[in-house]
Structures are given as structure tokens and as C-alpha cells.
Short mmCIF file of C-alpha atoms and ligand atoms in Angstrom, two decimals:
data_model
loop_
_atom_site.label_atom_id
_atom_site.label_comp_id
_atom_site.label_asym_id
_atom_site.label_seq_id
_atom_site.Cartn_x
_atom_site.Cartn_y
_atom_site.Cartn_z
CA MET A 204 311.10 -72.32 216.43
CA PRO A 205 309.75 -75.63 215.00
CA ASN A 206 306.16 -76.55 215.81
CA SER A 207 305.68 -79.50 218.14
CA ALA A 208 305.12 -82.94 216.64
CA PRO A 209 301.40 -83.30 215.87
CA LEU A 210 300.89 -86.36 218.08
CA SER A 211 303.19 -85.24 220.87
CA GLY A 212 301.69 -86.43 224.16
CA LEU A 213 299.57 -89.17 222.56
CA LYS A 214 300.03 -92.49 224.37
CA VAL A 215 299.80 -95.68 222.33
CA LEU A 216 299.87 -99.14 223.89
CA ASP A 217 300.72 -101.55 221.12
CA PHE A 218 300.15 -105.28 221.54
CA SER A 219 300.92 -105.92 217.90
CA GLN A 220 303.72 -107.93 216.35
CA PHE A 221 305.26 -108.82 212.96
CA LEU A 222 304.68 -106.07 210.40
CA ALA A 223 301.09 -104.95 209.97
CA GLY A 224 300.28 -103.62 213.46
CA PRO A 225 303.78 -102.29 214.12
CA TYR A 226 303.62 -100.40 210.84
CA ALA A 227 300.49 -98.59 212.11
CA SER A 228 302.16 -97.66 215.38
CA LEU A 229 305.31 -96.59 213.53
CA ARG A 230 303.23 -94.09 211.59
CA LEU A 231 301.95 -92.70 214.90
CA ALA A 232 305.43 -92.69 216.47
CA ASP A 233 306.74 -90.78 213.47
CA LEU A 234 304.14 -88.13 214.19
CA GLY A 235 305.32 -87.82 217.78
CA ALA A 236 303.23 -90.40 219.69
CA ASP A 237 304.75 -92.27 222.63
CA VAL A 238 304.42 -95.94 221.63
CA ILE A 239 304.98 -98.73 224.13
CA LYS A 240 305.12 -102.21 222.64
CA VAL A 241 303.72 -104.96 224.83
CA GLU A 242 305.92 -107.96 224.02
CA ARG A 243 305.43 -111.54 225.10
CA ALA A 244 307.73 -112.35 228.01
CA GLY A 245 310.60 -114.59 226.90
CA THR A 246 310.25 -114.42 223.13
CA GLY A 247 309.18 -110.84 222.52
CA ASP A 248 307.86 -109.83 219.12
CA LEU A 249 308.76 -112.87 217.03
CA SER A 250 309.92 -110.61 214.23
CA ARG A 251 313.01 -109.79 216.31
CA TYR A 252 314.31 -113.20 215.19
CA LEU A 253 312.01 -114.51 212.45
CA TYR A 254 313.06 -111.80 210.02
CA VAL A 255 316.74 -112.28 210.61
CA SER A 256 318.56 -112.30 207.30
CA ASP A 257 322.23 -111.99 206.56
CA VAL A 258 321.98 -108.37 207.67
CA GLN A 259 321.56 -108.11 211.43
CA ILE A 260 321.95 -105.54 214.14
CA ASP A 261 323.02 -106.69 217.57
CA GLY A 262 321.85 -110.27 216.74
CA GLU A 263 318.37 -109.12 215.77
CA SER A 264 316.64 -108.42 212.50
CA THR A 265 317.22 -105.03 210.88
CA ILE A 266 313.61 -105.16 209.69
CA PHE A 267 312.42 -105.45 213.30
CA HIS A 268 314.55 -102.43 214.12
CA ALA A 269 313.32 -100.41 211.18
CA ILE A 270 309.65 -101.04 211.93
CA ASN A 271 310.01 -100.44 215.66
CA ARG A 272 312.27 -97.41 215.72
CA GLY A 273 311.07 -94.67 218.01
CA LYS A 274 309.14 -97.07 220.26
CA ARG A 275 309.69 -98.56 223.71
CA SER A 276 308.93 -102.04 225.01
CA ILE A 277 307.42 -103.72 228.02
CA SER A 278 307.68 -107.47 228.38
CA ALA A 279 304.62 -109.15 229.86
CA ASP A 280 303.08 -112.56 230.34
CA LEU A 281 299.48 -111.54 229.92
CA ARG A 282 298.33 -114.70 231.67
CA LYS A 283 300.02 -113.61 234.92
CA GLU A 284 298.10 -111.35 237.28
CA GLU A 285 300.96 -109.04 238.19
CA ASP A 286 301.81 -108.43 234.54
CA ARG A 287 298.15 -107.87 233.69
CA ALA A 288 297.96 -105.24 236.43
CA ARG A 289 300.95 -103.40 234.95
CA ILE A 290 299.31 -103.39 231.55
CA TRP A 291 295.98 -102.14 232.96
CA ALA A 292 297.85 -99.31 234.66
CA LEU A 293 299.29 -98.29 231.28
CA ILE A 294 295.86 -98.57 229.64
CA GLU A 295 294.35 -96.23 232.25
CA GLU A 296 296.48 -93.46 230.77
CA ALA A 297 296.63 -94.62 227.15
CA ASP A 298 294.83 -92.88 224.31
CA VAL A 299 295.19 -95.66 221.76
CA VAL A 300 295.44 -99.46 221.91
CA ILE A 301 296.52 -101.52 218.89
CA GLN A 302 296.48 -105.30 218.45
CA ASN A 303 296.91 -107.76 215.56
CA PHE A 304 296.51 -111.24 216.99
CA ARG A 305 294.29 -113.87 215.43
CA PRO A 306 290.58 -113.11 216.06
CA GLY A 307 289.58 -114.07 219.61
CA VAL A 308 293.12 -114.08 221.04
CA ILE A 309 293.13 -110.60 222.57
CA GLU A 310 289.64 -111.23 224.01
CA ARG A 311 290.89 -114.45 225.66
CA LEU A 312 293.82 -112.49 227.06
CA GLY A 313 291.30 -110.04 228.57
CA PHE A 314 292.33 -106.92 226.62
CA GLY A 315 289.77 -106.99 223.79
CA HIS A 316 287.97 -103.82 222.77
CA GLU A 317 284.91 -104.42 224.97
CA ALA A 318 287.00 -105.09 228.07
CA VAL A 319 289.20 -102.06 227.52
CA ARG A 320 286.29 -99.79 226.66
CA ALA A 321 284.44 -100.88 229.81
CA ARG A 322 287.35 -99.55 231.88
CA LYS A 323 288.22 -96.62 229.63
CA PRO A 324 285.32 -95.43 227.43
CA SER A 325 287.41 -92.80 225.62
CA ILE A 326 289.90 -95.36 224.31
CA VAL A 327 290.61 -95.39 220.59
CA TYR A 328 291.19 -99.02 219.70
CA GLY A 329 292.63 -100.41 216.48
CA SER A 330 292.60 -104.02 215.39
CA ILE A 331 294.09 -105.87 212.41
CA SER A 332 293.18 -109.44 211.50
CA GLY A 333 293.91 -111.61 208.50
CA TYR A 334 290.41 -111.77 207.05
CA GLY A 335 287.97 -110.11 209.49
CA THR A 336 285.39 -112.26 211.25
CA GLY A 337 282.13 -113.94 210.32
CA ASN A 338 283.54 -115.77 207.32
CA ASP A 339 285.20 -119.10 206.54
CA TRP A 340 288.71 -117.62 206.61
CA GLU A 341 288.53 -115.88 209.99
CA ALA A 342 290.56 -118.42 211.97
CA LEU A 343 293.24 -118.89 209.32
CA PRO A 344 296.73 -117.51 209.81
CA GLY A 345 296.84 -113.94 208.57
CA GLN A 346 300.18 -113.46 206.87
CA ASP A 347 301.15 -111.29 203.94
CA LEU A 348 302.04 -113.98 201.41
CA LEU A 349 298.89 -115.91 202.26
CA ALA A 350 296.68 -112.83 201.97
CA GLN A 351 298.27 -112.04 198.62
CA ALA A 352 297.47 -115.60 197.56
CA ARG A 353 293.81 -115.32 198.58
CA SER A 354 293.21 -111.81 197.26
CA GLY A 355 293.67 -112.24 193.53
CA ILE A 356 296.76 -110.05 193.42
CA MET A 357 299.14 -113.00 193.20
CA TRP A 358 297.05 -114.64 190.50
CA LEU A 359 297.08 -111.35 188.59
CA SER A 360 300.83 -110.89 188.75
CA GLY A 361 303.16 -112.59 186.33
CA GLY A 362 303.28 -113.21 182.62
CA ALA A 363 300.42 -114.74 180.65
CA ALA A 364 302.23 -118.05 180.36
CA ASP A 365 303.68 -118.06 183.89
CA GLY A 366 302.32 -119.22 187.18
CA PRO A 367 301.20 -116.61 189.70
CA VAL A 368 303.87 -114.31 191.12
CA ALA A 369 303.96 -112.95 194.66
CA LEU A 370 304.67 -109.27 194.91
CA GLY A 371 308.18 -109.10 196.28
CA LEU A 372 307.13 -106.89 199.15
CA PRO A 373 304.58 -107.16 201.96
CA VAL A 374 301.86 -105.01 200.46
CA ALA A 375 299.05 -106.46 202.55
CA ASP A 376 300.87 -105.79 205.82
CA ILE A 377 302.01 -102.30 204.99
CA LEU A 378 298.70 -101.20 203.56
CA ALA A 379 296.71 -102.70 206.45
CA GLY A 380 298.97 -100.81 208.86
CA ALA A 381 298.63 -97.57 206.93
CA ALA A 382 294.85 -97.95 206.73
CA LEU A 383 294.66 -98.65 210.45
CA ALA A 384 296.71 -95.54 211.23
CA GLN A 385 294.32 -93.49 209.09
CA GLY A 386 291.32 -94.90 210.96
CA LEU A 387 292.93 -94.28 214.34
CA LEU A 388 293.63 -90.67 213.43
CA ALA A 389 290.02 -90.19 212.30
CA LEU A 390 288.78 -91.59 215.62
CA LEU A 391 291.17 -89.31 217.50
CA VAL A 392 289.71 -86.32 215.67
CA ARG A 393 286.21 -87.48 216.64
CA ARG A 394 287.30 -88.00 220.21
CA GLY A 395 288.68 -84.47 220.23
CA LEU A 396 285.33 -83.14 219.04
CA THR A 397 282.95 -85.33 221.06
CA GLY A 398 284.99 -87.10 223.72
CA GLU A 399 283.85 -90.48 222.35
CA GLY A 400 286.26 -93.37 221.95
CA GLY A 401 285.91 -95.89 219.15
CA LEU A 402 287.02 -99.02 217.37
CA VAL A 403 288.68 -99.23 213.96
CA GLU A 404 289.24 -102.63 212.37
CA THR A 405 290.85 -103.69 209.15
CA SER A 406 292.51 -106.82 207.81
CA LEU A 407 295.16 -107.92 205.39
CA ILE A 408 292.52 -109.01 202.88
CA GLU A 409 290.67 -105.67 203.03
CA ALA A 410 293.90 -103.78 202.51
CA VAL A 411 295.09 -105.85 199.59
CA CYS A 412 291.63 -105.70 197.97
CA ASP A 413 291.71 -101.92 198.37
CA LEU A 414 295.05 -101.95 196.59
CA GLN A 415 293.28 -103.61 193.66
CA PHE A 416 290.28 -101.28 193.63
CA GLU A 417 290.90 -100.23 190.05
CA LEU A 418 291.03 -103.71 188.58
CA LEU A 419 288.31 -105.04 190.86
CA THR A 420 286.03 -102.20 189.78
CA THR A 421 286.43 -103.24 186.16
CA HIS A 422 286.00 -106.88 187.10
CA PHE A 423 282.78 -106.21 189.04
CA ASN A 424 281.35 -104.27 186.13
CA ASP A 425 282.24 -106.37 183.13
CA GLY A 426 280.30 -109.44 184.13
CA GLY A 427 283.11 -110.99 186.12
CA ARG A 428 285.37 -111.58 183.14
CA ALA A 429 288.84 -112.66 184.17
CA PRO A 430 291.50 -110.62 182.39
CA GLN A 431 294.49 -112.43 181.02
CA ARG A 432 297.37 -112.31 183.50
CA PRO A 433 299.18 -109.28 182.13
CA GLY A 434 302.78 -109.60 183.28
CA ASN A 435 305.03 -106.74 182.34
CA PHE A 436 303.90 -106.47 178.82
CA PRO A 437 301.27 -105.19 178.66
CA ALA A 438 301.60 -104.04 182.26
CA HIS A 439 298.00 -103.32 183.00
CA ALA A 440 295.22 -105.81 182.57
CA TYR A 441 292.67 -103.38 181.22
CA LEU A 442 294.39 -100.20 180.01
CA ALA A 443 294.93 -99.18 176.43
CA ALA A 444 298.31 -98.96 174.66
CA PRO A 445 301.00 -97.83 175.17
CA TYR A 446 300.72 -98.61 178.93
CA GLY A 447 303.41 -101.17 179.68
CA VAL A 448 307.02 -102.06 180.37
CA TYR A 449 309.29 -102.44 177.35
CA ARG A 450 312.70 -103.95 176.89
CA THR A 451 315.43 -101.67 175.55
CA ALA A 452 318.90 -102.56 174.31
CA ASP A 453 320.26 -102.52 177.88
CA GLY A 454 317.29 -102.51 180.26
CA TYR A 455 313.65 -101.56 180.45
CA VAL A 456 311.45 -98.49 180.21
CA ALA A 457 307.96 -98.08 181.60
CA ILE A 458 305.56 -96.06 179.48
CA ALA A 459 302.32 -94.85 180.99
CA MET A 460 299.24 -93.39 179.31
CA ASN A 461 300.23 -91.07 176.47
CA SER A 462 298.80 -89.79 173.23
CA LEU A 463 299.74 -92.32 170.57
CA ASP A 464 300.27 -89.57 168.01
CA LYS A 465 302.66 -87.69 170.28
CA LEU A 466 304.53 -90.89 171.09
CA ALA A 467 304.81 -91.90 167.44
CA ALA A 468 306.06 -88.43 166.49
CA CYS A 469 308.80 -88.34 169.07
CA LEU A 470 309.90 -91.87 168.20
CA SER A 471 309.94 -91.05 164.46
CA LEU A 472 308.10 -94.28 163.78
CA ASP A 473 307.95 -95.39 160.17
CA ALA A 474 304.36 -96.53 160.57
CA PRO A 475 302.64 -94.19 163.02
CA PHE A 476 299.59 -95.47 164.84
CA SER A 477 297.04 -93.29 163.04
CA GLY A 478 293.68 -94.97 162.72
CA LEU A 479 294.48 -97.57 165.34
CA ASP A 480 292.30 -97.81 168.41
CA PRO A 481 294.57 -97.74 171.48
CA PHE A 482 292.43 -100.28 173.30
CA ARG A 483 291.21 -102.67 170.60
CA HIS A 484 294.55 -102.66 168.78
CA ARG A 485 296.70 -102.49 171.86
CA ASP A 486 298.54 -105.77 171.26
CA ALA A 487 299.60 -104.71 167.76
CA ILE A 488 300.62 -101.24 168.94
CA LYS A 489 302.64 -102.62 171.81
CA ALA A 490 304.34 -105.16 169.59
CA GLU A 491 305.35 -102.37 167.21
CA LEU A 492 306.65 -100.26 170.09
CA ALA A 493 308.52 -103.20 171.56
CA THR A 494 310.35 -103.86 168.30
CA HIS A 495 311.35 -100.22 168.03
CA LEU A 496 312.39 -99.68 171.64
CA GLU A 497 314.67 -102.68 171.90
CA THR A 498 317.04 -101.18 169.32
CA ARG A 499 318.49 -98.43 171.56
CA SER A 500 319.51 -97.93 175.19
CA THR A 501 317.29 -96.88 178.06
CA ASP A 502 319.18 -93.58 178.44
CA HIS A 503 318.65 -92.85 174.75
CA TRP A 504 314.90 -93.28 174.97
CA ILE A 505 314.50 -91.54 178.31
CA ALA A 506 316.31 -88.45 176.97
CA ILE A 507 313.84 -88.33 174.08
CA PHE A 508 310.83 -88.96 176.31
CA VAL A 509 311.84 -86.33 178.85
CA ALA A 510 312.38 -83.74 176.10
CA ALA A 511 308.92 -84.49 174.67
CA ASP A 512 307.22 -84.75 178.08
CA ILE A 513 306.15 -88.31 177.37
CA TRP A 514 305.08 -90.08 180.55
CA ALA A 515 307.86 -92.66 180.80
CA ALA A 516 310.53 -93.78 183.26
CA PRO A 517 313.53 -96.09 183.31
CA VAL A 518 313.03 -99.25 185.36
CA LEU A 519 315.58 -98.77 188.15
CA ASP A 520 316.87 -101.17 190.73
CA TRP A 521 317.45 -99.93 194.30
CA LYS A 522 321.00 -98.92 193.44
CA GLY A 523 319.64 -96.72 190.67
CA LEU A 524 317.07 -95.25 193.03
CA VAL A 525 319.70 -94.41 195.64
CA GLU A 526 322.10 -93.06 193.01
CA SER A 527 319.39 -90.72 191.75
CA GLY A 528 319.90 -88.73 194.96
CA VAL A 529 316.15 -88.24 195.33
CA LEU A 530 315.87 -90.01 198.70
CA GLN A 531 318.80 -87.93 199.97
CA SER A 532 317.28 -84.70 198.69
CA LEU A 533 314.10 -85.55 200.55
CA ASP A 534 316.03 -86.38 203.73
CA MET A 535 314.44 -89.83 203.76
CA LEU A 536 317.54 -91.92 204.52
CA GLY A 537 318.18 -92.19 208.25
CA GLU A 538 321.01 -93.48 210.44
CA ILE A 539 320.09 -95.23 213.67
CA ASP A 540 322.58 -95.97 216.39
CA ARG A 541 321.66 -98.69 218.84
CA GLY A 542 324.27 -98.97 221.53
CA GLY A 543 327.14 -98.56 219.08
CA HIS A 544 325.54 -100.73 216.39
CA GLY A 545 324.62 -98.48 213.50
CA MET A 546 322.12 -99.16 210.77
CA ARG A 547 320.59 -97.19 207.94
CA SER A 548 316.86 -96.89 207.86
CA LEU A 549 314.14 -95.37 205.75
CA ARG A 550 312.52 -92.44 207.51
CA SER A 551 308.80 -91.67 207.51
CA PRO A 552 307.12 -90.74 204.21
CA LEU A 553 305.58 -87.58 205.72
CA ARG A 554 306.86 -84.04 206.00
CA ILE A 555 305.03 -81.86 208.50
CA ASP A 556 305.53 -78.09 208.64
CA GLY A 557 308.36 -78.51 206.16
CA ALA A 558 310.39 -81.09 208.09
CA ARG A 559 310.54 -84.90 207.91
CA ALA A 560 308.24 -86.27 210.63
CA SER A 561 310.19 -89.33 211.70
CA ALA A 562 310.90 -91.08 215.00
CA ASP A 563 314.58 -91.92 214.63
CA THR A 564 315.47 -93.24 218.07
CA PRO A 565 316.45 -96.94 218.08
CA ALA A 566 314.01 -99.80 218.55
CA PRO A 567 313.79 -101.00 222.15
CA TYR A 568 315.50 -103.89 223.86
CA LEU A 569 312.91 -106.49 224.85
CA GLY A 570 311.11 -105.29 227.93
CA GLY A 571 313.57 -102.85 229.23
CA PRO A 572 313.91 -100.52 230.86
CA ALA A 573 310.23 -100.77 231.89
CA PRO A 574 308.66 -97.61 230.48
CA GLU A 575 306.44 -95.00 232.07
CA TRP A 576 304.38 -92.80 229.74
CA ARG A 577 306.21 -89.71 228.59
CA ARG A 578 304.45 -86.52 229.52
CA GLY A 579 303.26 -84.53 226.48
C1 LIG B 708 300.43 -113.63 212.49
C2 LIG B 708 299.56 -114.75 213.09
C3 LIG B 708 299.24 -115.75 211.98
C4 LIG B 708 300.37 -115.44 214.17
O1 LIG B 708 299.57 -116.44 214.70
P1 LIG B 708 299.96 -117.19 216.03
O2 LIG B 708 301.40 -117.53 216.03
O3 LIG B 708 299.00 -118.30 216.21
O4 LIG B 708 299.82 -116.05 217.07
P2 LIG B 708 298.51 -115.43 217.74
O5 LIG B 708 298.56 -114.02 217.37
O6 LIG B 708 297.28 -116.08 217.35
O7 LIG B 708 298.77 -115.70 219.29
C5 LIG B 708 299.21 -116.99 219.74
C6 LIG B 708 299.10 -117.16 221.21
O8 LIG B 708 300.03 -116.31 221.88
C7 LIG B 708 299.46 -115.86 223.08
N1 LIG B 708 300.10 -114.61 223.51
C8 LIG B 708 300.44 -113.57 222.73
N2 LIG B 708 301.01 -112.61 223.45
C9 LIG B 708 301.06 -113.04 224.71
C10 LIG B 708 301.56 -112.50 225.93
N3 LIG B 708 302.13 -111.31 225.98
N4 LIG B 708 301.42 -113.23 227.05
C11 LIG B 708 300.84 -114.45 226.99
N5 LIG B 708 300.36 -115.00 225.88
C12 LIG B 708 300.46 -114.32 224.76
C13 LIG B 708 298.02 -115.70 222.70
O9 LIG B 708 297.18 -115.70 223.82
C14 LIG B 708 297.75 -116.87 221.79
O10 LIG B 708 297.36 -118.02 222.52
P3 LIG B 708 295.91 -118.68 222.42
O11 LIG B 708 294.93 -117.71 222.96
O12 LIG B 708 296.05 -119.91 223.26
O13 LIG B 708 295.67 -118.93 220.96
C15 LIG B 708 298.27 -114.18 213.72
O14 LIG B 708 298.63 -113.33 214.80
C16 LIG B 708 297.35 -113.44 212.79
O15 LIG B 708 296.66 -114.01 211.94
N6 LIG B 708 297.21 -112.10 212.98
C17 LIG B 708 296.26 -111.23 212.27
C18 LIG B 708 296.83 -110.67 210.96
C19 LIG B 708 298.16 -109.98 211.11
O16 LIG B 708 298.28 -108.83 211.43
N7 LIG B 708 299.18 -110.77 210.85
C20 LIG B 708 300.58 -110.29 210.87
C21 LIG B 708 300.91 -109.66 209.56
S1 LIG B 708 302.59 -109.40 209.38
C22 LIG B 708 303.11 -110.54 208.22
O17 LIG B 708 302.36 -111.08 207.49
C23 LIG B 708 304.57 -110.74 208.12
O18 LIG B 708 305.28 -110.13 208.90
O19 LIG B 708 304.98 -111.48 207.23
#
């Protein structure tokens, strides 16, 4: 008999839209929470349409569907009294409220933390902004690409001679959502112990700074020196050789931290690196490695590295990842059917009690049918 989902019975009212907030509520839905999205009457969550690419489901974005699977939707004009009353009725029974509007918006709509807490002191409330409040950036649009631009991570990425490069994925959004979910769960534990509600806040900039904690730590402690933009080669602004991504005859291999002697031995290098300091001489060492590695194929090198337990990996594209069979072995690829329209979707990254904890029901139609809370 499988155990019940850990958050079964938890009621989450989610005012959030786009990616960051909905990612937090997806994490809770995957763990069994009942998530009701509050969507603006008429338009709904703009990501239904803004993210539309050449791959759609039922005229809407597959990304919207992936991030909102397992949830339900209520459509509301929060400026209208009858809609506000419906939302308050849901809040009376909710455990968690989530929002990610620009600072001040949810307060003007009347559902800010103070207002909700006044009616429901045990509420656990989570809020994501672009840049927090009390600073010059607070009113600016909080969007992933823009947060990457302001955080240093875009400046850091790219080759030494290139301009900055955006990470090709919404790291600020996803990490802010994941951090918010972690905070909400901590507050739910506290509420279980003490009965107290609470407020957890994060922002895109906090999340994407946290992602850089390693490099920022070095930066803070070396007098603010700006490292050269590292690009792929070397791949890490501060680490010693051989850390980096190297071209092979037919692709690329990534090589992490390894003993230089061990690496030189397994590569049968003519001029091993003895006597060279892996940090001070890293450019010379990497240049030597690069010359050697580009002579043979990725498969050739990976076979040698695996046999010698060198920390290295081929650089795969998504096809290579899928063909590895690892996602399938982990049961992480899902199929969602929405009224006869099927799509494939990534399932949750968590396994609980030995089974994938993933909410695999389809994302909701805008506003309907109007949901009641599920009983736990
Ligand atoms: C993403 C945003 C830039 C979008 O900005 P805006 O388009 O200006 O939207 P806002 O959130 O500020 O809300 C705009 C107005 O909509 C009104 N509004 C919203 N919902 C409702 C409903 N249901 N009914 C009536 N009115 C509503 C709200 O009162 C505001 O009006 P007024 O009160 O009159 O102003 C911002 O929401 C933001 O900075 N959010 C914080 C960071 C964040 O999580 N961003 C999304 C990351 S995802 C991402 O980056 C990505 O997907 O890519």
C-alpha cells in the first residue's frame, strides 16, 4: 500500500503567473497539494499565450501546461466585489497563498500578506518579486532575462573576447520558485509545531545571486577583483586546471577537478604536468590538454576516462540525454492528456517513498470548472 502524498490535503491559493511563482506551486502540487490558480478574468495567466512557440497544445503554450500540470484554475476580476468574495472564501480554508506580482500590486488588490493574515493568522504566505523592496530596482519589471542581466551571471558567461551571454534557460525564475517552495515548507513545519503562520519572500535577484554563491564568495574575498570572463575554456573563473570544456575530434568533453598526475598518466602525455602548479600554470596546462584532446573522438576519450575513473563527461545535447535512457530509467518523462491533446512533460525531480512524486493531471482550462477545495 503506497503512503499518501506528503502534502495531501494542503490547500494552496496561487495568484502567481509566468514561471517563478507557478514553479513554486508546481513543487507543492507534485507533493500532493491542491493548488488553485487565481487567473485574471479574460486573459488568464499571460503565459498561456506569451510562451506560445511552434509547439502548442490546444492553442496554448506547452510550457504553460508543463508548469501548471496538476493544478486547477479560478478566473477572477479582483477589482469586482463578487469575485473578491469568492477568493476570500477560498482563503478562509487555504493553508498557503502565493503571489508574484510587482511589489505593491497584491496590496492594492487587497490580498497582500497583512490583509490576509488579519483574516487568517495561520496563513503561510509566499511572495516573489524581481528585486525585493527598499532599493532602486524595486519597481522595475522582474523578468528572468533582466535579472540575469543585473546579477552578474550574464556578464560572467561567454568567452573572454565575446559579449555577455544569457544562460539559455530561466535560472532566476526556476531557482526563485524552488527557493520559495523550500521556505513555504519550512513555515508549514513551524506552523505544525506552533500554529503560527508566516511570510516567506524571495526574488529573482536573490535566487540568481545564490546560484553564484561560489564565485561571489571568491569575489567578495579577493578585494573585488573581476575575473576574466571564462567562457567554456577554461570553464570556471577561479578553479585550477584541468577544470574546463575541451574540443575533441567530433565534439566536446567536460573535465572536472582531477589529479593532474592521474590525468597525464591515463592520457599517456609526452610531457606530463609534473612540477606545474595547477592554478598558476592553468592556462599552459589547459592548452596542452586541448591540443591532445582534439586529436581523437569524444567516445575514445570518455572510454579512457571512465576506465580510469577520471571525472569527465561528454557534452551531450538533449537528444543525447534522452538516448542515454537515464530519464526513462528514473521515470521522469511523463505523458499528459488534455482532452485528447497529448503532450510529453518532465515529471517532478523528487522521489518520495521510492516513487516519483509528480502531479501529472493536465493544466486547467482558464477558470473552469470553478473549483472547490479537495478534502484531504
Ligand atoms: C512579471 C512582471 C514584470 C509583470 O508585470 P506587469 O505586467 O506590470 O504585471 P503586474 O504583476 O505588475 O500586474 C499588473 C496589473 O494587473 C492587475 N491584476 C493582476 N491580476 C488581476 C486580477 N485577477 N484582477 C484584476 N487585476 C489584476 C494588477 O492589479 C496590476 O495593476 P496595477 O495595480 O494597476 O499595477 C511583474 O509581475 C513582476 O515584476 N513580478 C515579480 C517577479 C516575477 O516573479 N516575475 C515573473 C518571473 S517569470 C519570467 O521571468 C518569465 O516567465 O520569463
